[in-house]
Amino acid sequence: MTLLDYPFMVRALVAALFTGLAAPAIGTYLVQRRLALMGDGIGHIAVTGVGLGLLTGQSPVWTAIAVAILGALLIELIRERGRAGGDVALALIFYGGIAGGVMVTGLAHGSAQTLQSYLFGSIVTVSQQDVWAVVALAAGVIFVALGFAPQLFAVCQDEEFARVAGLKVRAYNLTTSVLAAVTVTVAMRTVGLLLVSALMVVPVATAQQLTRGFKITMLVAMVLGGLTSVSGVAASYYIDVAPGATIVMFALACFVAAWPVGSLVRYRRRLRQPFGEGDGALPHTVVPEEHGHAHGDECGHPAVPHADHVDYVHDGHRHAVHGGHYDEH
Amino acid sequence: MNNVIDVESGNLALGGRPILRGISLSVRQGEVVAVLGSNGSGKSTLIRGLMGLAKWNSGDIRLFGTPVAQFHDWHRVGYVPQQLSATSGVPATVKEVVASGRLSRRRLLLPMRQIDRAAVRSALAAVELTDRQNDAVSHLSGGQQQRVLVARALAGEPELFVLDEPNSGVDQHNRLGLARTLAHLVEGGGTVVVVLHELGPLAGLIDRIIGLHDGRIVYDGPPGDEATLEAHEGQGHVHHHARSFPDHVPLEPGWRL
């Protein structure tokens, strides 16, 4: 029997795919605004929502979403008001959220086991209704994140310019927060509340090792998120650990693989960046020693464009062909 | 009223401290106005107030005849801040940043139209960054980043162009380029308000100078009379070495006047 023969696995895989696509989409905006840990904060707060659901007998998904949205709006308002004490205020909210969640769950006589399935994800507990909720919410997040991409990008890139361009900056910022809160709740079933932030941030960090643009970073991150989520859930079936752990480990493995490649690409790109023209002409300096080596396409020295010619970079010097000799540039 | 900017008795305080006091000025269509003044004179605050980024406490402030609080035609205004906001966590290409300047003319959820793409292309060409359009902005030099910001404002095809110290930290080559871009804009009937530390290569374009000192307008007139401005700058200003104690600082015990 393959894993697709189990209905609960199919549900878990579908939920994982949508979660994996939605989390990096919204995560890209959070990373751009340097709020990479915001998802973590919302995740902590949502624990209280889960506890309230268990206490009142409601579906934890809906209580978690309500509490997460409230928490996300609160974080955004604290951020907007600014600098001093902001991070301490955030820390208070995070700790309050998780402590409240554990306490309320205890009052509801929920076991540590129950809570753990929300903290680190669980493939066996995804019900039919859960899958529909996850798919609908994730599709909504993806639609807004992609459809309003130009506006959200402008607001995250330069808030003041966006305001002068006539954009409702505050509305877009609050939208981002609400989307983040919804994503956290969506991801609760697969990666779990404590690891959801990793799925928002790690694929973005991986993608930008190789990309130069915003849109392409977002798309690559979404693909990576989808792949690691699906494969993580599948792996958790075989090795019987919480899917949150396998998903995040896979995502981190992608980052570890991409980082050296990214470093190399960046290093090579920097070597080949054209030299500036300079304001005034430098004096004509001929390479003093006998230059036995002939520079060319095949010589292995980086050839860097410099104004209307090419400089060959050579032991910290820049050699340019001039008549029958080389000049120092 | 056909003025592009009208300010009547404007007062603006930041965090409770009065910054701009009794500001009255108007800018006509097609004018090139330089705002000059020393650090802390309120130049940038004036610009931010005109752009609706800082809130006026009192006064009648209008853009194209509409009070700034109710102004919605932001596509008529192109704003060039002093520098690119602290580099963000995700890379963005030159083209993506410039294209965001087109948002004031785009509809929600619709892709860029042909004219939007054309405007972005010609904005990139105007600042000579066409061949760098797919590079990350963070890889550019300070002068090139400044040009990205100019192109972003150009992409919206504004009638009023507002620049906050575009020449600070920028070399002569880039300053001359900016002067050419602005000259082109003015030929097309554009209005320019530019905050400057010194006129530099823009001197030939400037029709009028507004001098600020300590939050008040001390000079409003044609260029060439900067000597008057200098004289105002000097007023009420005492050099530290002229006295034996620092002014504006409470006297320490033992000091006698």
PDB file of C-alpha atoms in Angstrom, chain A residues 84-294:
ATOM      1  CA  ALA A  84      11.261  52.604  22.022  1.00  0.00           C
ATOM      2  CA  GLY A  85      10.059  49.593  23.981  1.00  0.00           C
ATOM      3  CA  GLY A  86       8.493  48.044  20.890  1.00  0.00           C
ATOM      4  CA  ASP A  87      10.463  44.830  21.043  1.00  0.00           C
ATOM      5  CA  VAL A  88       9.854  44.420  24.772  1.00  0.00           C
ATOM      6  CA  ALA A  89       6.134  44.921  24.206  1.00  0.00           C
ATOM      7  CA  LEU A  90       6.249  42.268  21.496  1.00  0.00           C
ATOM      8  CA  ALA A  91       8.105  39.880  23.787  1.00  0.00           C
ATOM      9  CA  LEU A  92       5.397  40.349  26.435  1.00  0.00           C
ATOM     10  CA  ILE A  93       2.712  39.492  23.904  1.00  0.00           C
ATOM     11  CA  PHE A  94       4.568  36.385  22.710  1.00  0.00           C
ATOM     12  CA  TYR A  95       5.092  34.978  26.180  1.00  0.00           C
ATOM     13  CA  GLY A  96       1.591  35.879  27.274  1.00  0.00           C
ATOM     14  CA  GLY A  97       0.255  34.081  24.226  1.00  0.00           C
ATOM     15  CA  ILE A  98       2.027  30.806  24.780  1.00  0.00           C
ATOM     16  CA  ALA A  99       1.622  30.773  28.570  1.00  0.00           C
ATOM     17  CA  GLY A 100      -2.077  31.591  28.183  1.00  0.00           C
ATOM     18  CA  GLY A 101      -2.466  28.788  25.653  1.00  0.00           C
ATOM     19  CA  VAL A 102      -0.904  26.165  27.884  1.00  0.00           C
ATOM     20  CA  MET A 103      -2.932  27.359  30.867  1.00  0.00           C
ATOM     21  CA  VAL A 104      -6.283  27.427  29.087  1.00  0.00           C
ATOM     22  CA  THR A 105      -5.616  24.016  27.573  1.00  0.00           C
ATOM     23  CA  GLY A 106      -4.905  22.716  31.062  1.00  0.00           C
ATOM     24  CA  LEU A 107      -8.156  24.200  32.353  1.00  0.00           C
ATOM     25  CA  ALA A 108      -9.948  22.449  29.496  1.00  0.00           C
ATOM     26  CA  HIS A 109      -8.324  19.197  30.658  1.00  0.00           C
ATOM     27  CA  GLY A 110      -6.654  18.902  27.280  1.00  0.00           C
ATOM     28  CA  SER A 111      -3.594  16.678  27.291  1.00  0.00           C
ATOM     29  CA  ALA A 112      -0.091  17.737  26.356  1.00  0.00           C
ATOM     30  CA  GLN A 113      -0.546  15.380  23.433  1.00  0.00           C
ATOM     31  CA  THR A 114      -3.479  17.413  22.093  1.00  0.00           C
ATOM     32  CA  LEU A 115      -1.604  20.668  22.365  1.00  0.00           C
ATOM     33  CA  GLN A 116       1.502  19.172  20.807  1.00  0.00           C
ATOM     34  CA  SER A 117      -0.381  18.309  17.624  1.00  0.00           C
ATOM     35  CA  TYR A 118      -1.045  22.035  17.209  1.00  0.00           C
ATOM     36  CA  LEU A 119       2.460  23.114  18.206  1.00  0.00           C
ATOM     37  CA  PHE A 120       4.364  20.844  15.801  1.00  0.00           C
ATOM     38  CA  GLY A 121       1.690  19.699  13.358  1.00  0.00           C
ATOM     39  CA  SER A 122       0.082  16.319  12.948  1.00  0.00           C
ATOM     40  CA  ILE A 123      -0.817  14.430   9.828  1.00  0.00           C
ATOM     41  CA  VAL A 124      -3.390  12.107  11.313  1.00  0.00           C
ATOM     42  CA  THR A 125      -5.665  14.748  12.815  1.00  0.00           C
ATOM     43  CA  VAL A 126      -6.448  16.667   9.620  1.00  0.00           C
ATOM     44  CA  SER A 127     -10.188  16.227   9.125  1.00  0.00           C
ATOM     45  CA  GLN A 128     -12.175  16.680   5.933  1.00  0.00           C
ATOM     46  CA  GLN A 129     -13.495  20.077   7.098  1.00  0.00           C
ATOM     47  CA  ASP A 130      -9.976  21.129   8.082  1.00  0.00           C
ATOM     48  CA  VAL A 131      -8.721  20.459   4.568  1.00  0.00           C
ATOM     49  CA  TRP A 132     -11.413  22.607   3.019  1.00  0.00           C
ATOM     50  CA  ALA A 133     -10.733  25.411   5.489  1.00  0.00           C
ATOM     51  CA  VAL A 134      -6.972  25.196   4.833  1.00  0.00           C
ATOM     52  CA  VAL A 135      -7.398  25.178   1.048  1.00  0.00           C
ATOM     53  CA  ALA A 136      -9.867  28.072   1.029  1.00  0.00           C
ATOM     54  CA  LEU A 137      -7.858  30.243   3.429  1.00  0.00           C
ATOM     55  CA  ALA A 138      -4.518  29.527   1.755  1.00  0.00           C
ATOM     56  CA  ALA A 139      -5.979  30.250  -1.674  1.00  0.00           C
ATOM     57  CA  GLY A 140      -7.261  33.568  -0.311  1.00  0.00           C
ATOM     58  CA  VAL A 141      -3.828  34.444   1.078  1.00  0.00           C
ATOM     59  CA  ILE A 142      -2.116  33.560  -2.205  1.00  0.00           C
ATOM     60  CA  PHE A 143      -4.648  35.566  -4.204  1.00  0.00           C
ATOM     61  CA  VAL A 144      -4.122  38.715  -2.157  1.00  0.00           C
ATOM     62  CA  ALA A 145      -0.335  38.275  -1.931  1.00  0.00           C
ATOM     63  CA  LEU A 146       0.008  37.942  -5.709  1.00  0.00           C
ATOM     64  CA  GLY A 147      -2.886  40.145  -6.869  1.00  0.00           C
ATOM     65  CA  PHE A 148      -1.900  43.137  -4.786  1.00  0.00           C
ATOM     66  CA  ALA A 149       1.808  42.464  -5.191  1.00  0.00           C
ATOM     67  CA  PRO A 150       2.666  45.848  -6.799  1.00  0.00           C
ATOM     68  CA  GLN A 151       0.946  47.774  -3.991  1.00  0.00           C
ATOM     69  CA  LEU A 152       2.220  45.581  -1.150  1.00  0.00           C
ATOM     70  CA  PHE A 153       5.717  45.699  -2.627  1.00  0.00           C
ATOM     71  CA  ALA A 154       5.681  49.508  -2.795  1.00  0.00           C
ATOM     72  CA  VAL A 155       4.409  49.834   0.772  1.00  0.00           C
ATOM     73  CA  CYS A 156       7.014  47.414   2.128  1.00  0.00           C
ATOM     74  CA  GLN A 157       9.805  48.948   0.045  1.00  0.00           C
ATOM     75  CA  ASP A 158       9.291  52.632   0.891  1.00  0.00           C
ATOM     76  CA  GLU A 159       6.329  53.552   3.065  1.00  0.00           C
ATOM     77  CA  GLU A 160       6.621  57.302   2.582  1.00  0.00           C
ATOM     78  CA  PHE A 161       6.881  57.104  -1.170  1.00  0.00           C
ATOM     79  CA  ALA A 162       3.866  54.780  -1.230  1.00  0.00           C
ATOM     80  CA  ARG A 163       1.914  57.356   0.764  1.00  0.00           C
ATOM     81  CA  VAL A 164       2.814  60.127  -1.694  1.00  0.00           C
ATOM     82  CA  ALA A 165       1.783  57.791  -4.517  1.00  0.00           C
ATOM     83  CA  GLY A 166      -1.675  57.871  -2.933  1.00  0.00           C
ATOM     84  CA  LEU A 167      -1.669  54.338  -1.511  1.00  0.00           C
ATOM     85  CA  LYS A 168      -3.548  53.641   1.713  1.00  0.00           C
ATOM     86  CA  VAL A 169      -0.394  52.548   3.510  1.00  0.00           C
ATOM     87  CA  ARG A 170      -2.045  51.684   6.790  1.00  0.00           C
ATOM     88  CA  ALA A 171      -4.695  49.542   5.147  1.00  0.00           C
ATOM     89  CA  TYR A 172      -2.029  47.600   3.265  1.00  0.00           C
ATOM     90  CA  ASN A 173       0.067  47.130   6.398  1.00  0.00           C
ATOM     91  CA  LEU A 174      -2.930  45.822   8.314  1.00  0.00           C
ATOM     92  CA  THR A 175      -3.761  43.566   5.372  1.00  0.00           C
ATOM     93  CA  THR A 176      -0.274  42.074   5.534  1.00  0.00           C
ATOM     94  CA  SER A 177      -0.761  41.429   9.262  1.00  0.00           C
ATOM     95  CA  VAL A 178      -4.129  39.769   8.783  1.00  0.00           C
ATOM     96  CA  LEU A 179      -2.726  37.615   5.964  1.00  0.00           C
ATOM     97  CA  ALA A 180       0.157  36.583   8.205  1.00  0.00           C
ATOM     98  CA  ALA A 181      -2.295  35.632  10.960  1.00  0.00           C
ATOM     99  CA  VAL A 182      -4.443  33.594   8.575  1.00  0.00           C
ATOM    100  CA  THR A 183      -1.343  31.845   7.224  1.00  0.00           C
ATOM    101  CA  VAL A 184      -0.194  30.936  10.721  1.00  0.00           C
ATOM    102  CA  THR A 185      -3.534  29.322  11.440  1.00  0.00           C
ATOM    103  CA  VAL A 186      -3.550  27.553   8.092  1.00  0.00           C
ATOM    104  CA  ALA A 187      -0.078  26.180   8.788  1.00  0.00           C
ATOM    105  CA  MET A 188      -1.038  25.064  12.298  1.00  0.00           C
ATOM    106  CA  ARG A 189      -2.154  21.626  11.051  1.00  0.00           C
ATOM    107  CA  THR A 190       0.987  20.798   9.110  1.00  0.00           C
ATOM    108  CA  VAL A 191       4.072  22.582  10.445  1.00  0.00           C
ATOM    109  CA  GLY A 192       2.488  23.628  13.727  1.00  0.00           C
ATOM    110  CA  LEU A 193       2.413  26.962  15.510  1.00  0.00           C
ATOM    111  CA  LEU A 194       5.955  26.899  16.837  1.00  0.00           C
ATOM    112  CA  LEU A 195       7.575  26.183  13.476  1.00  0.00           C
ATOM    113  CA  VAL A 196       5.266  28.079  11.121  1.00  0.00           C
ATOM    114  CA  SER A 197       7.604  31.055  11.008  1.00  0.00           C
ATOM    115  CA  ALA A 198      10.334  28.853   9.563  1.00  0.00           C
ATOM    116  CA  LEU A 199       8.125  27.993   6.599  1.00  0.00           C
ATOM    117  CA  MET A 200       7.499  31.726   6.065  1.00  0.00           C
ATOM    118  CA  VAL A 201      11.143  32.745   6.267  1.00  0.00           C
ATOM    119  CA  VAL A 202      13.493  29.898   5.327  1.00  0.00           C
ATOM    120  CA  PRO A 203      12.298  29.425   1.704  1.00  0.00           C
ATOM    121  CA  VAL A 204      12.608  33.196   1.188  1.00  0.00           C
ATOM    122  CA  ALA A 205      16.135  33.208   2.582  1.00  0.00           C
ATOM    123  CA  THR A 206      16.966  30.263   0.325  1.00  0.00           C
ATOM    124  CA  ALA A 207      15.456  31.848  -2.786  1.00  0.00           C
ATOM    125  CA  GLN A 208      17.307  35.120  -2.378  1.00  0.00           C
ATOM    126  CA  GLN A 209      20.648  33.342  -2.415  1.00  0.00           C
ATOM    127  CA  LEU A 210      20.064  32.971  -6.140  1.00  0.00           C
ATOM    128  CA  THR A 211      17.742  35.820  -7.128  1.00  0.00           C
ATOM    129  CA  ARG A 212      18.063  39.554  -7.709  1.00  0.00           C
ATOM    130  CA  GLY A 213      14.415  40.605  -8.003  1.00  0.00           C
ATOM    131  CA  PHE A 214      11.466  40.694  -5.644  1.00  0.00           C
ATOM    132  CA  LYS A 215       8.886  38.886  -7.727  1.00  0.00           C
ATOM    133  CA  ILE A 216      11.205  36.059  -8.698  1.00  0.00           C
ATOM    134  CA  THR A 217      12.264  35.672  -5.055  1.00  0.00           C
ATOM    135  CA  MET A 218       8.637  35.280  -4.055  1.00  0.00           C
ATOM    136  CA  LEU A 219       7.865  32.736  -6.773  1.00  0.00           C
ATOM    137  CA  VAL A 220      10.967  30.624  -6.121  1.00  0.00           C
ATOM    138  CA  ALA A 221      10.221  30.721  -2.377  1.00  0.00           C
ATOM    139  CA  MET A 222       6.663  29.522  -3.012  1.00  0.00           C
ATOM    140  CA  VAL A 223       7.872  26.605  -5.119  1.00  0.00           C
ATOM    141  CA  LEU A 224      10.441  25.664  -2.464  1.00  0.00           C
ATOM    142  CA  GLY A 225       7.809  25.977   0.272  1.00  0.00           C
ATOM    143  CA  GLY A 226       5.387  23.733  -1.588  1.00  0.00           C
ATOM    144  CA  LEU A 227       8.028  21.099  -2.308  1.00  0.00           C
ATOM    145  CA  THR A 228       9.463  20.968   1.201  1.00  0.00           C
ATOM    146  CA  SER A 229       6.000  20.835   2.796  1.00  0.00           C
ATOM    147  CA  VAL A 230       4.769  17.968   0.671  1.00  0.00           C
ATOM    148  CA  SER A 231       7.979  15.980   0.979  1.00  0.00           C
ATOM    149  CA  GLY A 232       8.166  16.752   4.713  1.00  0.00           C
ATOM    150  CA  VAL A 233       4.667  15.395   5.324  1.00  0.00           C
ATOM    151  CA  ALA A 234       5.446  12.305   3.246  1.00  0.00           C
ATOM    152  CA  ALA A 235       8.645  11.728   5.197  1.00  0.00           C
ATOM    153  CA  SER A 236       6.865  12.120   8.507  1.00  0.00           C
ATOM    154  CA  TYR A 237       4.586   9.231   7.463  1.00  0.00           C
ATOM    155  CA  TYR A 238       7.545   6.920   7.005  1.00  0.00           C
ATOM    156  CA  ILE A 239       9.666   7.895   9.996  1.00  0.00           C
ATOM    157  CA  ASP A 240       6.779   8.734  12.337  1.00  0.00           C
ATOM    158  CA  VAL A 241       7.818  12.136  13.677  1.00  0.00           C
ATOM    159  CA  ALA A 242       5.832  15.384  13.798  1.00  0.00           C
ATOM    160  CA  PRO A 243       5.585  16.783  10.234  1.00  0.00           C
ATOM    161  CA  GLY A 244       6.629  20.264  11.419  1.00  0.00           C
ATOM    162  CA  ALA A 245      10.085  18.930  12.189  1.00  0.00           C
ATOM    163  CA  THR A 246      10.609  17.171   8.853  1.00  0.00           C
ATOM    164  CA  ILE A 247       9.259  20.113   6.821  1.00  0.00           C
ATOM    165  CA  VAL A 248      11.529  22.614   8.523  1.00  0.00           C
ATOM    166  CA  MET A 249      14.559  20.327   8.328  1.00  0.00           C
ATOM    167  CA  PHE A 250      13.984  19.893   4.574  1.00  0.00           C
ATOM    168  CA  ALA A 251      13.620  23.656   4.149  1.00  0.00           C
ATOM    169  CA  LEU A 252      16.835  24.243   6.074  1.00  0.00           C
ATOM    170  CA  ALA A 253      18.620  21.604   4.000  1.00  0.00           C
ATOM    171  CA  CYS A 254      17.650  23.556   0.857  1.00  0.00           C
ATOM    172  CA  PHE A 255      19.112  26.688   2.415  1.00  0.00           C
ATOM    173  CA  VAL A 256      22.338  24.926   3.345  1.00  0.00           C
ATOM    174  CA  ALA A 257      22.609  23.661  -0.231  1.00  0.00           C
ATOM    175  CA  ALA A 258      21.841  27.051  -1.788  1.00  0.00           C
ATOM    176  CA  TRP A 259      24.061  29.190   0.410  1.00  0.00           C
ATOM    177  CA  PRO A 260      27.474  28.199  -1.011  1.00  0.00           C
ATOM    178  CA  VAL A 261      26.092  28.523  -4.533  1.00  0.00           C
ATOM    179  CA  GLY A 262      24.748  31.978  -3.686  1.00  0.00           C
ATOM    180  CA  SER A 263      28.035  33.067  -2.149  1.00  0.00           C
ATOM    181  CA  LEU A 264      29.926  31.939  -5.219  1.00  0.00           C
ATOM    182  CA  VAL A 265      27.499  33.681  -7.591  1.00  0.00           C
ATOM    183  CA  ARG A 266      27.707  36.903  -5.583  1.00  0.00           C
ATOM    184  CA  TYR A 267      31.501  36.717  -5.454  1.00  0.00           C
ATOM    185  CA  ARG A 268      31.800  36.201  -9.197  1.00  0.00           C
ATOM    186  CA  ARG A 269      29.277  38.925  -9.927  1.00  0.00           C
ATOM    187  CA  ARG A 270      31.229  41.376  -7.803  1.00  0.00           C
ATOM    188  CA  LEU A 271      34.467  40.519  -9.626  1.00  0.00           C
ATOM    189  CA  ARG A 272      32.885  41.285 -12.972  1.00  0.00           C
ATOM    190  CA  GLN A 273      31.162  44.505 -12.029  1.00  0.00           C
ATOM    191  CA  PRO A 274      32.302  47.315 -14.362  1.00  0.00           C
ATOM    192  CA  PHE A 275      34.794  49.770 -12.922  1.00  0.00           C
ATOM    193  CA  GLY A 276      33.612  53.380 -12.513  1.00  0.00           C
ATOM    194  CA  GLU A 277      34.646  55.947 -15.068  1.00  0.00           C
ATOM    195  CA  GLY A 278      36.238  58.243 -12.533  1.00  0.00           C
ATOM    196  CA  ASP A 279      36.006  62.027 -12.657  1.00  0.00           C
ATOM    197  CA  GLY A 280      39.413  62.924 -13.987  1.00  0.00           C
ATOM    198  CA  ALA A 281      41.867  61.045 -16.149  1.00  0.00           C
ATOM    199  CA  LEU A 282      44.626  59.311 -14.227  1.00  0.00           C
ATOM    200  CA  PRO A 283      48.173  59.748 -15.484  1.00  0.00           C
ATOM    201  CA  HIS A 284      49.246  57.214 -18.081  1.00  0.00           C
ATOM    202  CA  THR A 285      51.096  54.465 -16.214  1.00  0.00           C
ATOM    203  CA  VAL A 286      52.758  51.668 -18.131  1.00  0.00           C
ATOM    204  CA  VAL A 287      53.061  48.316 -16.362  1.00  0.00           C
ATOM    205  CA  PRO A 288      56.694  48.568 -15.246  1.00  0.00           C
ATOM    206  CA  GLU A 289      57.964  44.991 -15.340  1.00  0.00           C
ATOM    207  CA  GLU A 290      58.376  42.813 -18.388  1.00  0.00           C
ATOM    208  CA  HIS A 291      54.841  41.469 -18.964  1.00  0.00           C
ATOM    209  CA  GLY A 292      55.367  38.040 -20.480  1.00  0.00           C
ATOM    210  CA  HIS A 293      51.745  36.967 -20.050  1.00  0.00           C
ATOM    211  CA  ALA A 294      49.251  37.827 -22.797  1.00  0.00           C
TER     212      ALA A 294
END
